[in-house]
Amino acid sequence: MSHFNKVANEWDSEGKTKMMQKLASETLKKLALSSKVDMMDFGCGTGLFGLEFIEYAKSLKGIDVSAGMLEVFDRKTDQQTEISSLKLDLEANELEDTFDLIVSSMAFHHLNTPLQVLLKLKKALRAGGKIAIVDLNEEDGSFHPDNEGMGVKHFGFSQAELSLWANKAGLSIEHSFINNIAKNGKEYKQFLAIYS
Ligand SMILES: C[S@@+](CC[C@H](N)C(=O)[O-])C[C@H]1O[C@@H](n2cnc3c(N)ncnc32)[C@H](O)[C@@H]1O
C-alpha cells in the first residue's frame, strides 16, 4: 500500500490545514481571479488546498493517484455537484478534460518526471489559462522524515529549475516565496510558480 493510502485518514491535521489555508490564500492573491473558473487540483489529496478555491470555481475536479486520499476528498464533497474526483496517475496517463485554472500543492516533489507532467498540464489548459504550483524550495533532504518511504523523488525545486521548465514548455513563469516552515531547527521555504 502506498504511503498516501496509509496516512489518508489522519492527513487533515490542524497544522496541515492551517498551512494549506495560508498557501491557498497567498495563491488566490497572486492569481487575482476576476471571474469563476473551471479548475482542477492535481495531486489533490484530501482537498486541503484545492477546496479553499471553491468560492472561485464554477467546477473543481480533484485528481490523485491515491484511492485512500480520494475517499477522504469524496466524503467531504459528496453534497457538492460542482466538485468531482478522478483517480489517475498522471505520469502514466493522459488528461482528457481542459481547464481555465490548474492548481497543485506539494505533489510535484513526488513525481519522477515533473517537467513531463507540467507539459501534460499545459495541454489541458484552455486559452488564457494558468497553472499554479506550490511546493518546497530546494532543501537538503531533511524536510521529510523518510524520503524513500514517503515517495519523495525531489528535495524541492530551485527557482532556476522552475524557470528552465517554463522555457522548455514555452510558458512564462511568475515565481514567489509564499511561506516559511520552521522544522528540525531549520527553515524551509515554499514557493508559488504561476505558469501561463
Ligand atoms: C503531499 S500530498 C499533497 C496533497 C494535497 N495537495 C495537499 O496539499 O494537502 C501529494 C499528493 O500527490 C499525489 N500524487 C503523487 N504522484 C501522483 C501522480 N503521479 N498522479 C496523481 N497524483 C499523484 C499523492 O497521491 C498525494 O495525494
Tab-separated table of C-alpha atoms and ligand atoms in Angstrom:
chain	number	residue	atom	x	y	z
A	1	MET	CA	0.000	0.000	0.000
A	2	SER	CA	1.332	3.433	-0.895
A	3	HIS	CA	2.310	5.937	1.787
A	4	PHE	CA	-0.678	8.186	0.990
A	5	ASN	CA	-3.235	5.360	1.230
A	6	LYS	CA	-1.889	4.549	4.698
A	7	VAL	CA	-1.974	8.100	6.041
A	8	ALA	CA	-5.140	9.375	4.300
A	9	ASN	CA	-7.494	9.217	7.283
A	10	GLU	CA	-5.088	11.160	9.540
A	11	TRP	CA	-3.909	13.615	6.847
A	12	ASP	CA	-6.012	16.619	7.868
A	13	SER	CA	-4.101	17.711	10.974
A	14	GLU	CA	-4.564	21.207	12.365
A	15	GLY	CA	-1.044	22.154	11.258
A	16	LYS	CA	-1.529	20.984	7.661
A	17	THR	CA	-4.964	22.591	7.443
A	18	LYS	CA	-3.592	25.978	8.546
A	19	MET	CA	-0.620	25.722	6.208
A	20	MET	CA	-2.826	24.906	3.212
A	21	GLN	CA	-5.196	27.752	4.059
A	22	LYS	CA	-2.265	30.168	4.040
A	23	LEU	CA	-0.822	28.765	0.807
A	24	ALA	CA	-4.215	28.926	-0.925
A	25	SER	CA	-4.876	32.457	0.292
A	26	GLU	CA	-1.463	33.666	-0.996
A	27	THR	CA	-2.074	31.874	-4.304
A	28	LEU	CA	-5.503	33.479	-4.682
A	29	LYS	CA	-3.984	36.921	-4.008
A	30	LYS	CA	-1.418	36.424	-6.789
A	31	LEU	CA	-3.961	34.964	-9.221
A	32	ALA	CA	-6.431	37.825	-8.635
A	33	LEU	CA	-9.212	35.905	-10.401
A	34	SER	CA	-11.850	38.216	-11.873
A	35	SER	CA	-14.451	35.560	-12.670
A	36	LYS	CA	-15.289	31.977	-11.745
A	37	VAL	CA	-13.239	29.249	-13.417
A	38	ASP	CA	-13.373	25.566	-14.294
A	39	MET	CA	-10.444	24.282	-12.282
A	40	MET	CA	-8.504	21.153	-11.479
A	41	ASP	CA	-6.362	20.313	-8.455
A	42	PHE	CA	-3.583	17.925	-9.449
A	43	GLY	CA	-2.418	15.664	-6.590
A	44	CYS	CA	-5.422	16.957	-4.633
A	45	GLY	CA	-5.058	14.506	-1.751
A	46	THR	CA	-7.872	15.110	0.730
A	47	GLY	CA	-8.559	18.525	-0.825
A	48	LEU	CA	-6.938	20.693	1.860
A	49	PHE	CA	-5.534	23.097	-0.758
A	50	GLY	CA	-7.923	22.869	-3.703
A	51	LEU	CA	-11.155	23.119	-1.718
A	52	GLU	CA	-10.030	26.552	-0.477
A	53	PHE	CA	-10.644	27.807	-4.063
A	54	ILE	CA	-14.278	26.684	-4.220
A	55	GLU	CA	-15.722	30.198	-3.963
A	56	TYR	CA	-13.920	30.995	-7.237
A	57	ALA	CA	-14.788	27.739	-9.031
A	58	LYS	CA	-17.590	27.023	-11.483
A	59	SER	CA	-16.345	23.447	-11.219
A	60	LEU	CA	-13.485	21.719	-9.426
A	61	LYS	CA	-12.005	18.343	-10.312
A	62	GLY	CA	-9.583	16.735	-7.855
A	63	ILE	CA	-7.147	14.314	-9.464
A	64	ASP	CA	-4.977	11.941	-7.453
A	65	VAL	CA	-3.411	8.501	-7.778
A	66	SER	CA	-4.226	7.512	-4.181
A	67	ALA	CA	-7.644	5.878	-3.666
A	68	GLY	CA	-7.330	6.464	0.112
A	69	MET	CA	-6.768	10.225	-0.232
A	70	LEU	CA	-9.658	10.464	-2.737
A	71	GLU	CA	-12.027	8.635	-0.365
A	72	VAL	CA	-11.483	11.422	2.169
A	73	PHE	CA	-11.860	14.062	-0.589
A	74	ASP	CA	-15.134	12.459	-1.739
A	75	ARG	CA	-16.537	12.251	1.812
A	76	LYS	CA	-16.003	15.999	2.208
A	77	THR	CA	-17.564	16.922	-1.123
A	78	ASP	CA	-20.351	14.394	-1.772
A	79	GLN	CA	-23.114	17.014	-1.498
A	80	GLN	CA	-21.445	19.442	-3.922
A	81	THR	CA	-22.340	18.716	-7.541
A	82	GLU	CA	-19.746	21.158	-8.921
A	83	ILE	CA	-16.959	19.056	-7.341
A	84	SER	CA	-15.756	15.726	-8.725
A	85	SER	CA	-12.733	13.488	-8.334
A	86	LEU	CA	-10.742	11.220	-10.609
A	87	LYS	CA	-8.265	8.511	-9.648
A	88	LEU	CA	-5.425	8.898	-12.136
A	89	ASP	CA	-1.659	8.540	-12.208
A	90	LEU	CA	-0.795	11.465	-14.435
A	91	GLU	CA	2.722	10.185	-15.070
A	92	ALA	CA	1.301	7.069	-16.740
A	93	ASN	CA	-1.874	8.514	-18.293
A	94	GLU	CA	-3.165	11.448	-20.302
A	95	LEU	CA	-5.773	14.010	-19.289
A	96	GLU	CA	-8.951	14.292	-21.293
A	97	ASP	CA	-10.563	17.453	-19.914
A	98	THR	CA	-9.486	21.059	-20.227
A	99	PHE	CA	-9.494	23.749	-17.519
A	100	ASP	CA	-9.120	27.512	-17.016
A	101	LEU	CA	-7.030	27.010	-13.895
A	102	ILE	CA	-4.915	24.111	-12.654
A	103	VAL	CA	-3.515	24.202	-9.128
A	104	SER	CA	-1.204	21.769	-7.382
A	105	SER	CA	0.212	21.756	-3.888
A	106	MET	CA	3.116	19.662	-2.562
A	107	ALA	CA	2.611	16.980	-5.245
A	108	PHE	CA	5.424	17.789	-7.703
A	109	HIS	CA	8.230	16.576	-5.415
A	110	HIS	CA	6.610	13.107	-5.595
A	111	LEU	CA	6.900	12.905	-9.401
A	112	ASN	CA	9.589	11.037	-11.298
A	113	THR	CA	9.371	13.393	-14.276
A	114	PRO	CA	7.868	16.730	-13.180
A	115	LEU	CA	8.568	18.515	-16.480
A	116	GLN	CA	6.641	15.820	-18.394
A	117	VAL	CA	3.678	16.310	-16.048
A	118	LEU	CA	3.853	20.094	-16.485
A	119	LEU	CA	3.690	19.517	-20.261
A	120	LYS	CA	0.564	17.383	-19.767
A	121	LEU	CA	-0.987	20.096	-17.602
A	122	LYS	CA	-0.170	22.680	-20.296
A	123	LYS	CA	-2.039	20.547	-22.859
A	124	ALA	CA	-5.076	20.548	-20.546
A	125	LEU	CA	-5.073	24.336	-20.242
A	126	ARG	CA	-7.609	26.481	-22.096
A	127	ALA	CA	-6.517	29.672	-23.859
A	128	GLY	CA	-5.522	32.285	-21.281
A	129	GLY	CA	-5.401	29.660	-18.533
A	130	LYS	CA	-2.894	29.365	-15.682
A	131	ILE	CA	-1.114	26.616	-13.767
A	132	ALA	CA	-0.288	27.456	-10.134
A	133	ILE	CA	2.205	25.109	-8.486
A	134	VAL	CA	3.080	25.305	-4.795
A	135	ASP	CA	5.915	23.175	-3.479
A	136	LEU	CA	9.123	23.192	-1.468
A	137	ASN	CA	12.076	25.293	-2.450
A	138	GLU	CA	15.226	23.196	-2.847
A	139	GLU	CA	16.177	21.638	0.502
A	140	ASP	CA	18.879	19.290	1.797
A	141	GLY	CA	16.657	16.191	2.091
A	142	SER	CA	15.859	16.760	5.757
A	143	PHE	CA	12.256	18.009	5.328
A	144	HIS	CA	10.602	14.572	5.215
A	145	PRO	CA	11.463	12.066	7.966
A	146	ASP	CA	11.626	9.161	5.464
A	147	ASN	CA	12.153	10.246	1.849
A	148	GLU	CA	12.003	6.781	0.335
A	149	GLY	CA	9.056	5.522	2.411
A	150	MET	CA	7.109	8.708	1.704
A	151	GLY	CA	7.700	8.556	-2.045
A	152	VAL	CA	9.800	11.717	-2.206
A	153	LYS	CA	11.566	11.974	-5.572
A	154	HIS	CA	12.935	15.534	-5.353
A	155	PHE	CA	14.301	17.597	-2.471
A	156	GLY	CA	12.283	20.623	-3.574
A	157	PHE	CA	12.990	22.697	-6.664
A	158	SER	CA	15.210	25.704	-7.285
A	159	GLN	CA	13.958	28.847	-8.989
A	160	ALA	CA	16.401	28.109	-11.826
A	161	GLU	CA	14.887	24.662	-12.403
A	162	LEU	CA	11.325	26.022	-12.390
A	163	SER	CA	12.360	28.660	-14.944
A	164	LEU	CA	14.012	26.012	-17.106
A	165	TRP	CA	10.705	24.084	-17.198
A	166	ALA	CA	8.951	27.293	-18.299
A	167	ASN	CA	11.475	27.659	-21.109
A	168	LYS	CA	11.093	24.069	-22.246
A	169	ALA	CA	7.280	24.239	-22.072
A	170	GLY	CA	7.087	27.600	-23.852
A	171	LEU	CA	5.342	29.160	-20.851
A	172	SER	CA	6.070	32.255	-18.809
A	173	ILE	CA	6.586	31.996	-15.064
A	174	GLU	CA	5.922	34.255	-12.086
A	175	HIS	CA	7.840	32.932	-9.064
A	176	SER	CA	7.445	33.971	-5.442
A	177	PHE	CA	8.074	32.594	-1.955
A	178	ILE	CA	4.782	32.414	-0.044
A	179	ASN	CA	5.525	30.546	3.186
A	180	ASN	CA	8.315	29.536	5.590
A	181	ILE	CA	8.229	26.373	7.678
A	182	ALA	CA	10.382	26.042	10.793
A	183	LYS	CA	11.185	22.385	11.488
A	184	ASN	CA	14.129	20.436	12.966
A	185	GLY	CA	15.816	23.748	13.820
A	186	LYS	CA	15.823	24.631	10.096
A	187	GLU	CA	13.816	26.935	7.844
A	188	TYR	CA	12.215	25.606	4.683
A	189	LYS	CA	10.579	27.803	2.054
A	190	GLN	CA	7.540	27.103	-0.074
A	191	PHE	CA	7.258	28.716	-3.497
A	192	LEU	CA	4.383	29.541	-5.798
A	193	ALA	CA	5.123	29.225	-9.517
A	194	ILE	CA	2.390	30.553	-11.795
A	195	TYR	CA	2.823	29.348	-15.371
A	196	SER	CA	0.808	30.933	-18.180
B	1	LIG	C1	1.921	15.648	-0.152
B	1	LIG	S1	0.386	15.142	-0.845
B	1	LIG	C2	-0.411	16.710	-1.063
B	1	LIG	C3	-1.911	16.606	-1.068
B	1	LIG	C4	-2.654	17.929	-1.205
B	1	LIG	N1	-2.350	18.583	-2.462
B	1	LIG	C5	-2.323	18.837	-0.045
B	1	LIG	O1	-1.622	19.839	-0.294
B	1	LIG	O2	-2.752	18.553	1.091
B	1	LIG	C6	0.832	14.684	-2.523
B	1	LIG	C7	-0.316	14.059	-3.303
B	1	LIG	O3	0.100	13.874	-4.665
B	1	LIG	C8	-0.431	12.651	-5.126
B	1	LIG	N2	0.353	12.158	-6.289
B	1	LIG	C9	1.657	11.813	-6.285
B	1	LIG	N3	2.021	11.395	-7.512
B	1	LIG	C10	0.919	11.468	-8.307
B	1	LIG	C11	0.658	11.153	-9.679
B	1	LIG	N4	1.615	10.662	-10.471
B	1	LIG	N5	-0.587	11.366	-10.180
B	1	LIG	C12	-1.575	11.852	-9.357
B	1	LIG	N6	-1.378	12.160	-8.053
B	1	LIG	C13	-0.154	11.987	-7.526
B	1	LIG	C14	-0.335	11.733	-3.903
B	1	LIG	O4	-1.165	10.585	-4.001
B	1	LIG	C15	-0.729	12.682	-2.779
B	1	LIG	O5	-2.107	12.655	-2.504
